[in-house]
Short mmCIF file of C-alpha atoms in Angstrom, two decimals:
data_model
loop_
_atom_site.label_atom_id
_atom_site.label_comp_id
_atom_site.label_asym_id
_atom_site.label_seq_id
_atom_site.Cartn_x
_atom_site.Cartn_y
_atom_site.Cartn_z
CA MET X 1 81.21 136.81 124.86
CA LYS X 2 79.65 137.42 121.43
CA ARG X 3 82.06 140.12 120.65
CA TYR X 4 84.92 137.86 121.73
CA LEU X 5 83.73 135.04 119.43
CA ARG X 6 83.36 137.64 116.56
CA ASN X 7 86.77 138.98 117.07
CA CYS X 8 88.25 135.39 117.22
CA THR X 9 86.45 134.47 114.01
CA ALA X 10 87.67 137.66 112.33
CA LEU X 11 91.16 136.92 113.42
CA LEU X 12 91.02 133.34 112.24
CA LEU X 13 89.60 134.35 108.83
CA ALA X 14 92.45 136.90 108.57
CA VAL X 15 95.12 134.37 109.25
CA VAL X 16 93.63 131.86 106.83
CA SER X 17 93.36 134.52 104.17
CA LEU X 18 96.87 135.59 104.74
CA LEU X 19 98.15 131.96 104.48
CA TRP X 20 96.22 131.45 101.36
CA LEU X 21 97.46 134.73 99.66
CA GLY X 22 100.94 134.04 101.01
CA GLY X 23 100.86 130.62 99.34
CA LYS X 24 99.74 132.32 95.98
CA VAL X 25 102.75 134.60 96.22
CA TYR X 26 105.21 131.92 97.23
CA LYS X 27 104.19 129.79 94.20
CA GLN X 28 105.32 132.71 92.00
CA THR X 29 108.84 132.78 93.47
CA THR X 30 111.77 131.30 91.48
CA THR X 31 112.32 128.97 94.44
CA TYR X 32 109.02 127.26 93.92
CA ARG X 33 109.21 127.37 90.14
CA ASN X 34 112.60 125.71 90.32
CA LEU X 35 111.00 123.06 92.44
CA GLU X 36 108.34 122.41 90.00
CA ARG X 37 110.92 122.16 87.17
CA THR X 38 113.21 119.89 89.09
CA GLU X 39 110.25 117.56 90.15
CA GLU X 40 108.63 117.91 86.62
CA THR X 41 105.34 119.23 87.80
CA GLU X 42 105.41 122.51 85.97
CA LYS X 43 104.14 121.17 82.72
CA TYR X 44 100.79 120.13 84.26
CA GLN X 45 99.74 123.81 84.11
CA ASP X 46 99.51 123.31 80.23
CA ILE X 47 97.60 120.13 79.70
CA PRO X 48 95.51 120.49 76.55
CA LYS X 49 91.75 120.43 77.06
CA GLN X 50 91.65 117.79 74.46
CA VAL X 51 94.56 115.25 74.34
CA ASN X 52 94.78 112.96 71.34
CA PHE X 53 98.19 111.56 71.94
CA ALA X 54 99.12 110.77 75.61
CA VAL X 55 102.42 109.25 76.71
CA PHE X 56 103.04 107.65 80.07
CA GLY X 57 106.14 106.09 81.57
CA PRO X 58 109.45 106.84 83.23
CA SER X 59 112.12 109.32 82.01
CA HIS X 60 112.78 107.06 78.91
CA GLY X 61 109.45 107.96 77.68
CA ARG X 62 109.72 111.58 78.82
CA ASP X 63 112.72 112.10 76.64
CA ALA X 64 111.73 109.91 73.75
CA PHE X 65 108.47 111.69 72.95
CA GLN X 66 108.91 115.50 72.53
CA ALA X 67 105.84 117.74 71.99
CA LYS X 68 107.35 119.63 69.06
CA ASP X 69 107.52 116.32 67.12
CA TYR X 70 103.85 115.46 67.60
CA GLY X 71 101.85 118.75 67.51
CA GLU X 72 98.62 119.93 68.96
CA GLY X 73 96.80 117.63 71.28
CA PHE X 74 100.02 115.88 72.57
CA PHE X 75 100.88 115.59 76.23
CA ASN X 76 103.58 113.65 77.99
CA PHE X 77 102.65 112.45 81.34
CA SER X 78 105.98 110.63 81.87
CA MET X 79 108.30 111.58 84.73
CA SER X 80 111.66 110.59 86.02
CA SER X 81 111.55 107.13 87.84
CA GLN X 82 107.85 107.01 87.37
CA THR X 83 106.51 103.51 87.99
CA PRO X 84 103.63 102.00 86.11
CA GLN X 85 101.66 102.29 89.39
CA TYR X 86 101.77 106.10 89.02
CA ASP X 87 101.20 105.86 85.28
CA LEU X 88 97.95 104.28 86.20
CA MET X 89 97.14 107.05 88.81
CA GLN X 90 97.86 109.80 86.31
CA LEU X 91 95.62 108.14 83.73
CA LYS X 92 92.89 108.02 86.25
CA GLU X 93 93.37 111.60 87.22
CA PHE X 94 93.75 113.16 83.82
CA GLY X 95 91.63 110.75 81.71
CA GLY X 96 88.96 113.34 81.35
CA CYS X 97 91.19 115.31 79.08
CA ILE X 98 91.87 112.39 76.77
CA ILE X 99 89.39 112.19 73.93
CA PRO X 100 87.76 109.02 72.67
CA GLY X 101 89.90 107.50 69.87
CA ALA X 102 93.08 109.11 71.26
CA THR X 103 96.38 107.18 71.28
CA VAL X 104 97.68 106.26 74.68
CA VAL X 105 101.40 105.11 74.76
CA LEU X 106 102.60 103.26 77.74
CA THR X 107 106.38 103.34 77.67
CA VAL X 108 107.71 100.05 78.70
CA SER X 109 111.48 100.08 79.74
CA TYR X 110 113.45 97.05 80.68
CA LEU X 111 112.67 98.00 84.30
CA SER X 112 108.97 98.53 84.04
CA PRO X 113 107.59 95.00 84.79
CA PHE X 114 110.04 94.47 87.66
CA TRP X 115 110.27 97.89 89.24
CA THR X 116 110.52 97.64 93.09
CA ASP X 117 111.41 100.76 94.94
CA LEU X 118 112.86 100.61 98.42
CA PRO X 119 110.58 102.62 100.94
CA SER X 120 113.07 105.49 100.84
CA GLU X 121 113.00 105.60 97.17
CA PHE X 122 109.24 105.57 97.06
CA GLU X 123 108.89 108.32 99.65
CA SER X 124 111.35 110.58 97.83
CA LYS X 125 109.08 110.70 94.85
CA GLN X 126 105.77 111.17 96.73
CA PRO X 127 105.78 115.01 97.14
CA ARG X 128 105.46 115.82 93.44
CA TYR X 129 102.29 113.88 93.24
CA TYR X 130 100.69 115.81 96.05
CA ARG X 131 100.93 118.88 93.75
CA ILE X 132 99.19 117.38 90.77
CA LEU X 133 96.87 114.45 91.94
CA SER X 134 93.79 114.01 94.03
CA PRO X 135 93.98 112.13 97.22
CA GLN X 136 92.30 109.03 95.73
CA ASN X 137 95.08 108.82 93.14
CA ILE X 138 97.98 109.17 95.59
CA VAL X 139 99.30 105.85 96.95
CA ALA X 140 98.99 105.76 100.76
CA CYS X 141 97.95 109.51 100.71
CA ASP X 142 98.36 111.62 103.81
CA LYS X 143 95.14 113.64 103.38
CA GLY X 144 96.13 116.18 106.06
CA TYR X 145 99.42 116.96 104.17
CA TRP X 146 97.50 117.15 100.91
CA THR X 147 95.05 119.61 102.21
CA LEU X 148 97.84 121.77 103.70
CA GLU X 149 99.91 121.57 100.54
CA ARG X 150 96.94 122.52 98.30
CA TRP X 151 95.73 125.29 100.54
CA SER X 152 99.04 126.98 101.04
CA PRO X 153 102.51 125.59 100.55
CA LEU X 154 103.62 127.88 103.28
CA LEU X 155 102.11 125.32 105.64
CA THR X 156 104.44 122.46 104.38
CA THR X 157 107.68 124.60 103.71
CA ASP X 158 110.32 125.44 106.33
CA PHE X 159 109.89 129.08 107.38
CA ALA X 160 113.60 129.70 106.66
CA ASP X 161 113.18 128.49 103.15
CA VAL X 162 110.24 130.76 102.60
CA LEU X 163 112.16 133.73 103.79
CA SER X 164 115.09 132.89 101.46
CA ALA X 165 112.68 132.47 98.57
CA VAL X 166 111.40 135.99 99.11
CA PHE X 167 114.51 137.89 100.17
CA ASN X 168 117.26 135.88 98.45
CA PRO X 169 115.61 134.38 95.39
CA PRO X 170 117.72 132.03 93.16
CA MET X 171 117.81 132.53 89.39
CA LEU X 172 115.24 130.51 87.46
CA GLN X 173 116.67 127.35 86.17
CA GLU X 174 116.40 126.42 82.52
CA ASP X 175 114.29 123.45 81.52
CA ASP X 176 116.10 120.20 81.46
CA SER X 177 115.25 119.57 77.80
CA ILE X 178 117.07 122.89 76.98
CA LEU X 179 119.93 122.27 79.36
CA TYR X 180 120.66 118.65 78.19
CA GLY X 181 118.61 118.08 75.04
CA GLU X 182 121.59 118.72 72.73
CA LYS X 183 124.09 116.68 74.74
CA MET X 184 125.62 113.64 73.09
CA LEU X 185 126.86 110.56 74.69
CA GLN X 186 130.59 110.38 74.43
CA GLN X 187 132.68 107.17 74.14
CA GLY X 188 134.68 108.24 77.22
CA ASP X 189 131.51 108.34 79.33
CA ILE X 190 130.32 104.75 78.62
CA GLU X 191 132.20 102.95 81.29
CA SER X 192 130.97 105.28 84.09
CA GLU X 193 127.39 105.19 82.58
CA GLN X 194 127.41 101.46 82.65
CA GLU X 195 128.40 101.49 86.22
CA ARG X 196 125.53 103.83 87.00
CA ILE X 197 123.07 101.46 85.29
CA ARG X 198 124.38 98.44 87.18
CA ARG X 199 124.17 100.33 90.50
CA ASP X 200 120.82 102.03 90.09
CA HIS X 201 118.91 99.89 87.53
CA ILE X 202 119.95 96.33 87.92
CA GLU X 203 119.68 96.38 91.68
CA ASN X 204 116.16 97.74 91.47
CA LEU X 205 115.25 95.37 88.68
CA ASN X 206 116.56 92.27 90.44
CA ARG X 207 114.15 92.74 93.34
CA GLY X 208 111.24 91.84 90.89
CA MET X 209 113.00 88.93 89.00
CA PRO X 210 111.95 86.65 87.49
CA ASN X 211 108.23 87.07 87.42
CA GLY X 212 107.91 90.78 87.72
CA ASN X 213 106.45 92.92 90.41
CA PRO X 214 102.74 92.07 90.69
CA VAL X 215 101.90 95.71 91.59
CA MET X 216 103.49 97.02 88.42
CA LEU X 217 102.10 94.35 86.13
CA ASP X 218 98.53 94.75 87.56
CA SER X 219 98.91 98.43 87.10
CA ILE X 220 99.82 98.06 83.51
CA ARG X 221 96.75 95.61 83.10
CA GLU X 222 94.48 98.13 84.64
CA MET X 223 95.65 100.86 82.40
CA LEU X 224 95.00 98.74 79.38
CA MET X 225 91.56 97.71 80.57
CA LEU X 226 90.79 101.48 81.21
CA CYS X 227 91.91 102.36 77.64
CA HIS X 228 89.54 99.64 76.30
CA GLU X 229 86.68 100.98 78.35
CA LYS X 230 87.20 104.62 77.37
CA GLY X 231 87.80 103.92 73.63
CA TRP X 232 91.45 104.89 73.69
CA ASN X 233 93.90 103.18 71.49
CA ALA X 234 96.72 101.77 73.73
CA VAL X 235 100.08 100.80 72.46
CA LEU X 236 103.17 99.57 74.36
CA VAL X 237 106.37 101.20 73.29
CA THR X 238 109.95 100.43 74.25
CA PRO X 239 112.12 103.38 73.05
CA PRO X 240 115.58 102.92 71.37
CA TYR X 241 118.63 102.18 73.45
CA PRO X 242 122.29 102.06 72.47
CA ARG X 243 123.96 98.60 72.45
CA VAL X 244 126.15 99.62 75.35
CA TYR X 245 123.03 100.07 77.50
CA THR X 246 121.46 96.66 76.66
CA GLU X 247 124.76 95.00 77.35
CA CYS X 248 124.31 95.86 81.07
CA PHE X 249 121.46 93.42 81.31
CA SER X 250 121.94 89.74 81.47
CA GLY X 251 120.31 87.38 78.89
CA GLU X 252 117.91 86.12 81.58
CA ILE X 253 116.71 89.61 82.40
CA LEU X 254 116.08 90.47 78.64
CA GLU X 255 114.35 87.06 78.18
CA ARG X 256 111.92 87.79 81.06
CA PHE X 257 111.32 91.31 79.95
CA HIS X 258 110.46 90.07 76.51
CA ALA X 259 108.20 87.31 77.77
CA LEU X 260 106.26 89.50 80.12
CA THR X 261 105.79 92.31 77.59
CA THR X 262 104.73 89.95 75.02
CA GLU X 263 102.24 88.29 77.36
CA LEU X 264 100.70 91.84 78.06
CA SER X 265 100.47 92.63 74.38
CA GLU X 266 98.80 89.36 73.52
CA GLU X 267 96.53 89.33 76.54
CA PHE X 268 94.93 92.66 75.51
CA GLY X 269 95.40 92.29 71.75
CA ILE X 270 97.47 95.44 71.33
CA SER X 271 100.76 96.25 69.61
CA TRP X 272 104.08 96.35 71.27
CA LEU X 273 106.52 98.56 69.25
CA ASP X 274 109.94 97.45 70.49
CA TYR X 275 112.64 99.76 69.32
CA SER X 276 115.21 98.76 72.04
CA GLN X 277 117.56 97.19 69.57
CA ASP X 278 116.53 99.11 66.45
CA ALA X 279 119.37 99.21 63.81
CA GLU X 280 118.95 102.88 63.23
CA PHE X 281 119.79 103.81 66.95
CA ILE X 282 121.63 100.96 68.46
CA ASP X 283 125.24 102.06 67.42
CA ASN X 284 124.42 105.78 66.88
CA LEU X 285 125.63 107.49 70.03
CA THR X 286 124.80 110.90 68.60
CA TYR X 287 121.21 110.13 69.21
CA PHE X 288 121.57 109.71 73.04
CA LYS X 289 122.38 112.32 75.72
CA ASN X 290 123.44 109.49 78.06
CA ILE X 291 123.49 105.79 77.98
CA ASP X 292 119.76 105.36 78.34
CA HIS X 293 118.00 108.55 77.14
CA LEU X 294 117.40 109.91 73.67
CA ASN X 295 118.54 113.53 73.09
CA LEU X 296 116.38 115.98 71.04
CA SER X 297 117.91 114.82 67.78
CA GLY X 298 117.32 111.18 68.62
CA ALA X 299 113.80 111.87 69.73
CA HIS X 300 112.99 113.52 66.48
CA ALA X 301 114.39 110.56 64.59
CA PHE X 302 112.40 108.25 66.75
CA SER X 303 109.18 110.26 66.10
CA VAL X 304 109.54 109.46 62.36
CA CYS X 305 109.63 105.71 63.16
CA VAL X 306 106.75 105.95 65.54
CA LYS X 307 104.53 107.93 63.18
CA ARG X 308 105.40 105.43 60.36
CA ASP X 309 104.57 102.40 62.40
CA LEU X 310 101.37 103.84 64.06
CA SER X 311 100.15 104.73 60.47
CA THR X 312 100.41 101.08 59.46
CA ASP X 313 99.02 99.76 62.73
CA GLU X 314 95.35 99.49 63.52
CA ILE X 315 95.54 102.94 65.28
CA ASN X 316 96.04 104.78 62.00
CA LEU X 317 96.62 108.03 63.77
CA PHE X 318 99.09 109.52 61.36
CA GLN X 319 97.54 108.49 58.06
#
């Protein structure tokens, strides 16, 4: 009986070890690396040990703030369609890397105070957070899935996909900033782009009108309180948009956005740097890769504005 138990234990340990090692190998495949690039989790391998300029927000913040424009100690935690709720979760998770006196930018888009995902939209974004966050910082975390994913992604990936990754690996995708960073918004694209915004953004935003989504507003407030407690300099920033983007939103929406963001700024005594209708950008389509995201050229021009305005603000980071 003892020999049987020893053999079972040895077999179990062998299987566990193989799964762990197999997971390590799978993470090196181009399939897994492409997944990390597509879901924007690859960058978390390179978080500086001492972050002095941190950016949180959706893709508007991701594209508006580029590392090469801000130098050492910069990290952008923004992700595509990231809500303030997950901005908060990331701040809790990675706050240990942010040094006292650091600048923490919370990107506030027209959608941020109102953001209300449908259950299917929420679930579609969950898997990326299982790769970078602890269970306590994942909303409605499935701890069993988290454990399997962290121990070995082989346990959460279809066997056929694993075989394909090993025996028929795809080419490694280029980073999106390389693929699309130099793209410029064309006049002929504006109509279809405005239709995309009305379909994807306005529908989502209207679910939280007129008073905002309390989950998102409370998340922003908790972030700002955490910044105060940790000695970080918080600032709200709305990046530049072209006029043709802002025209997609009704006067009522823009009025409520302005009122809610002003309220947050005044409640916590922090600056709100609003570039949404900045004269340098509003009619300059060459600064945008599509109707609501800056391209690399636009982000660089924007960084000049941000550094100038932060140097005259109480933060004094760029003096």
